[in-house]
XYZ file of C-alpha atoms in Angstrom:
444
model
C 49.330 -5.020 -22.144
C 47.219 -1.787 -20.496
C 45.538 -0.867 -24.323
C 45.042 -4.746 -24.731
C 43.121 -4.899 -21.665
C 41.378 -1.651 -22.281
C 39.884 -2.848 -25.910
C 39.065 -6.035 -24.646
C 36.723 -3.945 -22.072
C 35.698 -1.421 -24.306
C 35.326 -4.325 -26.955
C 32.572 -5.383 -24.063
C 30.228 -2.938 -23.198
C 30.090 -1.192 -26.922
C 32.431 1.437 -26.599
C 35.469 1.128 -28.493
C 36.128 2.906 -31.606
C 36.286 0.687 -34.204
C 32.696 -0.745 -34.218
C 31.734 -2.977 -36.898
C 28.693 -1.942 -39.238
C 28.357 -5.158 -41.342
C 27.617 -6.993 -38.200
C 26.939 -7.887 -34.559
C 29.863 -8.125 -32.079
C 31.082 -7.223 -28.260
C 28.600 -6.469 -26.112
C 25.702 -6.662 -29.112
C 26.241 -9.872 -29.577
C 26.688 -10.840 -26.057
C 23.231 -9.344 -25.495
C 21.353 -11.496 -29.051
C 22.573 -14.472 -27.356
C 20.496 -14.036 -24.254
C 17.019 -11.669 -25.963
C 17.070 -14.430 -28.858
C 18.706 -17.027 -28.758
C 18.518 -18.401 -25.185
C 14.464 -16.922 -24.916
C 13.548 -18.430 -28.080
C 14.999 -21.162 -26.834
C 13.191 -21.738 -23.990
C 9.896 -20.910 -25.755
C 9.903 -23.546 -28.171
C 10.488 -25.976 -25.377
C 6.710 -27.523 -24.875
C 6.136 -28.583 -21.374
C 4.294 -31.703 -22.387
C 5.735 -32.586 -25.373
C 6.766 -35.755 -23.954
C 4.427 -36.620 -21.804
C 1.874 -38.869 -22.687
C -1.625 -40.095 -21.555
C -0.547 -43.280 -20.645
C 2.845 -41.799 -18.559
C 0.421 -38.944 -16.914
C -2.468 -42.207 -15.970
C 0.455 -44.784 -15.056
C 2.457 -41.900 -12.360
C -1.356 -40.946 -10.685
C -1.776 -44.580 -10.331
C 1.227 -44.800 -9.018
C 0.915 -42.228 -6.326
C -1.720 -43.874 -5.021
C -0.503 -46.888 -3.279
C -2.555 -49.799 -2.624
C -5.350 -47.413 -1.571
C -8.354 -44.959 -4.612
C -7.262 -41.594 -3.938
C -10.364 -40.095 -3.262
C -8.614 -36.932 -4.609
C -6.745 -36.428 -7.278
C -2.336 -36.836 -5.437
C -0.310 -33.862 -5.748
C 2.814 -36.960 -5.452
C 1.575 -37.686 -9.113
C 2.238 -33.316 -10.304
C 5.902 -33.515 -8.493
C 6.809 -37.002 -10.073
C 5.446 -35.464 -13.716
C 7.212 -31.650 -12.657
C 10.271 -32.042 -12.041
C 11.913 -33.978 -15.167
C 10.456 -30.782 -17.265
C 11.654 -29.053 -15.523
C 15.083 -30.324 -15.731
C 14.402 -29.754 -19.661
C 15.835 -25.581 -18.865
C 18.875 -27.490 -18.324
C 20.390 -27.547 -21.525
C 19.493 -24.299 -22.944
C 20.513 -22.275 -19.713
C 24.812 -24.784 -20.767
C 24.305 -23.568 -24.112
C 23.712 -19.935 -22.812
C 26.883 -19.704 -21.000
C 29.032 -21.591 -23.536
C 28.341 -18.893 -26.877
C 28.717 -16.269 -23.907
C 32.259 -18.005 -23.302
C 32.793 -18.398 -26.874
C 32.195 -14.926 -27.973
C 34.175 -13.503 -25.602
C 36.785 -15.771 -26.634
C 36.114 -14.066 -30.244
C 36.573 -10.443 -28.234
C 39.698 -11.387 -27.129
C 40.610 -12.402 -30.469
C 39.908 -9.523 -31.997
C 40.614 -6.268 -29.633
C 44.722 -6.631 -30.308
C 46.016 -3.004 -32.152
C 48.255 -2.740 -35.511
C 51.336 -1.445 -32.843
C 50.541 -5.170 -31.053
C 50.921 -7.597 -34.452
C 54.554 -6.349 -34.647
C 54.372 -8.579 -31.267
C 53.414 -11.619 -32.306
C 54.857 -14.000 -29.023
C 53.285 -10.621 -26.906
C 50.032 -10.882 -28.683
C 50.301 -15.344 -28.013
C 50.530 -14.226 -24.618
C 47.748 -11.879 -24.035
C 45.124 -14.062 -25.567
C 47.135 -16.903 -23.887
C 46.465 -15.458 -20.404
C 42.825 -14.072 -21.045
C 41.899 -17.393 -22.448
C 43.204 -19.033 -19.258
C 40.828 -16.622 -17.182
C 38.464 -16.930 -19.459
C 38.202 -20.659 -19.531
C 38.338 -20.621 -15.193
C 35.925 -18.991 -14.652
C 33.138 -21.078 -16.857
C 33.108 -23.805 -14.660
C 32.170 -21.659 -11.940
C 29.139 -20.216 -15.023
C 28.173 -23.733 -15.861
C 28.089 -24.884 -12.110
C 25.382 -22.226 -11.001
C 23.036 -22.298 -14.214
C 23.028 -26.342 -13.443
C 22.137 -25.505 -9.161
C 19.411 -23.015 -10.293
C 17.356 -25.348 -12.369
C 18.352 -28.008 -9.254
C 17.471 -25.396 -7.385
C 13.639 -24.797 -8.996
C 13.474 -28.475 -9.084
C 13.808 -28.505 -5.312
C 11.560 -27.029 -4.501
C 7.662 -26.995 -6.355
C 6.001 -23.930 -4.491
C 2.337 -24.552 -5.984
C 1.402 -21.681 -3.688
C 2.853 -18.934 -6.832
C 0.559 -15.760 -7.185
C 0.959 -16.709 -10.576
C 0.606 -20.593 -10.448
C -2.614 -21.489 -11.988
C -4.026 -24.184 -9.329
C -5.757 -27.014 -8.741
C -9.849 -24.674 -8.870
C -9.014 -23.025 -12.173
C -7.370 -25.040 -14.052
C -10.272 -27.751 -13.116
C -12.506 -24.499 -13.813
C -10.485 -24.760 -17.309
C -10.487 -27.631 -18.424
C -14.551 -28.099 -17.739
C -15.662 -25.198 -19.987
C -13.611 -27.047 -22.453
C -15.112 -29.731 -21.781
C -18.504 -28.079 -21.895
C -17.116 -26.096 -25.995
C -16.350 -29.375 -27.502
C -19.582 -30.511 -26.522
C -21.859 -27.827 -27.850
C -19.445 -28.180 -30.604
C -20.029 -31.827 -31.202
C -24.219 -30.668 -30.011
C -23.622 -27.872 -33.563
C -22.078 -30.034 -35.937
C -25.622 -32.615 -34.750
C -27.577 -30.450 -35.432
C -25.703 -28.851 -38.579
C -25.963 -32.411 -39.994
C -29.776 -33.599 -39.048
C -30.429 -30.408 -40.917
C -28.570 -30.581 -44.474
C -30.673 -34.310 -43.549
C -34.055 -32.720 -43.811
C -32.876 -30.454 -46.528
C -31.836 -32.660 -48.299
C -35.193 -34.434 -48.180
C -36.980 -31.418 -48.814
C -35.531 -30.995 -52.887
C -35.599 -34.838 -53.338
C -38.987 -34.396 -52.806
C -40.092 -37.500 -51.007
C -43.068 -36.924 -48.631
C -42.466 -38.698 -46.392
C -40.097 -41.144 -46.425
C -37.499 -41.721 -44.047
C -33.527 -41.653 -45.188
C -30.413 -43.824 -44.512
C -29.803 -40.378 -42.594
C -33.319 -41.105 -40.604
C -34.086 -44.744 -40.187
C -29.824 -44.642 -38.351
C -30.774 -41.879 -36.384
C -33.791 -43.533 -35.262
C -32.367 -46.529 -34.744
C -29.666 -45.349 -32.227
C -32.609 -43.285 -31.025
C -34.572 -47.005 -30.190
C -31.202 -49.163 -29.299
C -29.325 -47.756 -26.943
C -31.872 -47.133 -24.483
C -32.747 -51.109 -24.454
C -28.884 -52.093 -23.974
C -28.445 -49.953 -21.730
C -32.010 -51.493 -19.710
C -30.402 -55.336 -20.989
C -26.781 -54.797 -19.339
C -28.272 -53.116 -16.050
C -29.743 -56.781 -15.151
C -26.010 -57.741 -14.668
C -24.977 -54.346 -11.672
C -26.552 -51.524 -10.203
C -26.321 -48.083 -11.825
C -24.832 -44.949 -11.116
C -26.605 -43.122 -7.947
C -26.833 -40.061 -9.346
C -29.501 -42.379 -12.294
C -31.522 -43.891 -9.938
C -31.842 -46.825 -9.039
C -35.109 -47.685 -10.219
C -34.856 -48.217 -14.129
C -37.542 -46.830 -15.525
C -34.791 -43.535 -14.606
C -32.772 -44.551 -17.847
C -35.783 -44.230 -19.882
C -35.653 -40.739 -18.929
C -31.782 -39.722 -19.033
C -31.966 -40.945 -23.036
C -34.447 -38.761 -22.925
C -33.206 -35.516 -21.327
C -29.419 -36.242 -22.451
C -30.282 -33.863 -25.530
C -32.213 -31.039 -24.187
C -30.188 -30.711 -21.360
C -26.836 -29.021 -22.016
C -27.650 -25.510 -20.912
C -28.287 -27.034 -17.400
C -25.869 -29.530 -17.024
C -23.426 -27.038 -17.707
C -23.606 -25.321 -14.279
C -24.055 -28.372 -12.818
C -21.358 -30.316 -14.378
C -19.470 -27.940 -13.426
C -20.066 -27.897 -10.095
C -19.664 -32.486 -9.159
C -15.829 -31.511 -10.661
C -15.399 -28.787 -8.654
C -17.125 -30.489 -5.581
C -15.248 -33.474 -5.898
C -10.993 -32.880 -6.241
C -11.566 -29.805 -3.784
C -13.165 -31.436 -0.976
C -17.324 -29.599 -0.484
C -18.482 -31.889 0.877
C -21.827 -30.737 1.588
C -22.056 -30.408 -2.346
C -21.000 -33.326 -2.713
C -23.727 -34.711 -0.072
C -26.034 -32.926 -2.211
C -24.634 -34.727 -5.800
C -24.086 -37.961 -4.173
C -27.819 -38.661 -2.849
C -30.201 -39.721 -4.191
C -33.548 -37.551 -6.436
C -35.646 -37.057 -4.824
C -39.446 -37.502 -6.316
C -40.847 -36.019 -9.762
C -43.766 -33.831 -9.603
C -47.090 -34.728 -11.906
C -44.950 -33.349 -14.901
C -42.184 -35.855 -14.678
C -39.342 -33.031 -13.852
C -37.016 -33.643 -11.224
C -38.165 -31.895 -7.956
C -35.829 -29.452 -6.216
C -33.552 -30.659 -3.439
C -35.372 -30.575 0.628
C -33.668 -27.144 2.002
C -34.154 -24.857 -1.728
C -31.517 -26.740 -2.910
C -30.249 -26.135 -6.196
C -32.409 -27.887 -9.511
C -29.867 -31.263 -9.940
C -29.586 -31.997 -13.698
C -30.088 -35.294 -15.425
C -27.446 -35.554 -17.276
C -24.127 -37.243 -17.328
C -22.877 -34.708 -15.444
C -23.792 -35.969 -11.796
C -23.409 -40.387 -12.597
C -19.791 -39.070 -14.024
C -19.668 -37.001 -10.397
C -20.952 -40.332 -8.374
C -18.660 -42.973 -10.892
C -15.736 -40.560 -8.910
C -17.163 -41.496 -5.133
C -17.298 -45.089 -5.694
C -14.370 -45.475 -7.876
C -15.905 -46.962 -11.355
C -13.559 -46.999 -14.160
C -16.471 -47.351 -16.453
C -16.579 -44.090 -18.252
C -19.904 -41.972 -17.279
C -21.308 -40.123 -20.469
C -20.779 -42.822 -22.563
C -23.700 -45.951 -22.912
C -23.225 -49.162 -21.226
C -23.658 -51.086 -24.623
C -20.474 -49.193 -26.446
C -17.254 -50.712 -26.558
C -14.058 -49.791 -27.409
C -14.317 -48.368 -29.904
C -15.960 -45.072 -28.257
C -13.805 -45.369 -25.618
C -11.608 -45.294 -28.094
C -12.064 -41.374 -29.041
C -11.893 -39.986 -25.452
C -8.411 -42.288 -24.271
C -6.146 -42.128 -26.943
C -3.841 -45.177 -26.485
C -3.476 -46.489 -29.943
C -2.640 -49.465 -28.032
C -5.693 -51.739 -27.996
C -4.217 -54.147 -24.970
C -3.151 -51.366 -22.624
C -7.508 -50.093 -20.786
C -9.017 -46.866 -21.923
C -9.222 -44.182 -20.347
C -11.912 -43.780 -17.549
C -14.264 -39.961 -17.328
C -12.385 -39.794 -14.326
C -8.886 -40.956 -15.390
C -9.464 -38.484 -18.553
C -10.437 -35.847 -15.209
C -6.619 -36.127 -13.797
C -4.660 -36.614 -16.966
C -6.011 -32.969 -18.477
C -5.912 -31.793 -14.920
C -2.094 -32.883 -13.934
C -0.993 -31.529 -17.805
C -2.832 -27.829 -17.293
C -1.349 -27.742 -13.968
C 2.329 -28.940 -15.051
C 2.465 -26.415 -18.156
C 1.504 -23.395 -15.480
C 4.126 -23.907 -13.533
C 6.115 -24.945 -15.715
C 6.145 -21.413 -17.300
C 6.615 -19.693 -14.019
C 10.242 -21.642 -13.803
C 10.667 -20.615 -17.494
C 10.488 -17.097 -17.095
C 12.443 -17.011 -13.920
C 15.427 -18.681 -15.975
C 15.421 -16.789 -18.548
C 15.878 -14.279 -15.869
C 18.526 -15.618 -13.689
C 20.779 -17.013 -16.074
C 21.507 -13.748 -18.257
C 22.316 -12.199 -15.511
C 24.171 -15.462 -13.866
C 26.013 -14.993 -16.352
C 26.614 -11.531 -16.225
C 28.106 -11.254 -12.764
C 29.845 -14.848 -12.842
C 31.870 -14.963 -16.358
C 30.867 -10.981 -18.587
C 31.045 -9.304 -15.533
C 34.493 -10.513 -13.622
C 36.559 -11.109 -16.491
C 36.446 -7.101 -16.922
C 37.491 -6.496 -14.094
C 39.932 -9.340 -13.393
C 41.974 -9.137 -16.445
C 44.639 -5.989 -15.954
C 45.484 -7.259 -13.102
C 46.112 -10.493 -14.810
C 47.634 -9.804 -17.988
C 50.398 -7.749 -14.716
C 50.479 -10.677 -12.715
C 50.965 -13.159 -15.395
C 53.183 -11.008 -17.581
C 55.331 -8.276 -16.364
C 57.857 -9.540 -15.319
C 61.252 -8.780 -16.234
C 62.837 -11.770 -17.181
C 60.030 -12.341 -19.490
C 61.046 -8.760 -21.982
C 63.182 -9.803 -23.986
C 61.197 -13.146 -25.164
C 57.353 -10.829 -25.164
C 58.689 -7.922 -27.278
C 60.486 -10.217 -30.444
C 59.501 -8.760 -33.053
C 58.061 -10.920 -35.937
C 61.654 -11.585 -38.371
C 59.609 -10.287 -41.152
C 58.398 -7.414 -39.961
C 61.764 -6.188 -38.695
C 63.279 -7.548 -42.375
C 60.958 -4.919 -43.312
C 61.343 -2.498 -41.198
C 65.577 -2.381 -42.081
C 65.016 -2.587 -46.034
C 62.627 1.190 -44.789
C 65.352 2.312 -42.825
C 67.280 1.972 -45.212
C 65.340 3.461 -47.872
C 64.346 6.405 -46.419
C 68.070 7.155 -45.790
C 68.689 6.582 -49.353
C 66.099 10.081 -49.881
C 67.489 11.471 -47.093
C 70.929 11.358 -48.774
C 69.504 12.364 -52.688
C 67.341 14.506 -50.839
C 70.889 16.490 -49.287
C 72.575 16.683 -52.547
C 69.349 17.741 -55.011
C 69.895 20.460 -52.539
C 73.199 20.980 -52.117
C 72.755 21.681 -56.672
C 70.300 24.026 -56.724
């Protein structure tokens, strides 16, 4: 029993003299489970793969109740992130089961050749150790489950590694502007290609189909937008005079660089409650100078961009459900690109909803990564403490208490019939050899 317990412990610690060179075994196999199997399974989890844009939007709307929200509701983040943390429980429980199976395998392979003479004793040793491991499997699984429940019980958004709302919104706006720059560059490239084809074809002054299409888009969109304003009021950031819409459309292509700063401040002011900035952005624009350029804000205020970004912020403040960066005459075809919803019966996302869903998605990913790192560190420690180390410390005492009984000696030390017959055969053969050796010695 002592040799069996020592062999079991040394196999786990890696100090056994019979270490295999063909494959991982014992403690090395347990490390492989922790580092490669369990670690890779956690890394393969996408925290938002099962969250569609519609799910996030619905959670945001449900968390606001009957009133429109001024800010992104924090309750929506809690409602969405807790089920995602639950995804870590499956790989964690699988890790416990794999370590348990590896310990059972060690138990079956740590017997010596001498122990194989007594199959009943060997079977009892394996049975006692297996029962010990099975007893520890339940508490280990329960504790790992409680680790995941603890993470879901309290969402600590004050964690130092958490991205935070301000950083998340800054990232969202930065990506948004990057996409706009790429779209602008692609459009410029398309126009250059059209001009180059026009020059190569030798068309002097004649409009190509691409030029006609561009002119129609530039002329039709402002006219339709002005027609639309007959039925409803315009965004405060654009202005309350009809002639400002034309200036907005004209300056929309040339003010991309100024939009980045102004748009970012508008969104940050909205989401994070900078009321001074909101007030300055929400107010009507001052009069324009002689050159037609907008003036400065009173009291040394910053220049207010005429692009669509202020109109987005204004639509946030007034709860407009129309995408603010889209011309008023555009329908579902233009909205589909931002909404990402295939069902035509589902309303497309507004500009505000797009930003809110992307913000929630990034916050979920950030917090999930924190919980994932914590789980990857705590689960192996819990398994080692409650299952592996406990078994190592208790195996010797458990074997003695269960098997070291006088009434079991005859049964446990019963020798295998085949081994006994082979042993008797060898003893007879040995006696014959000795007798032959004696006779040979007398003759010589």
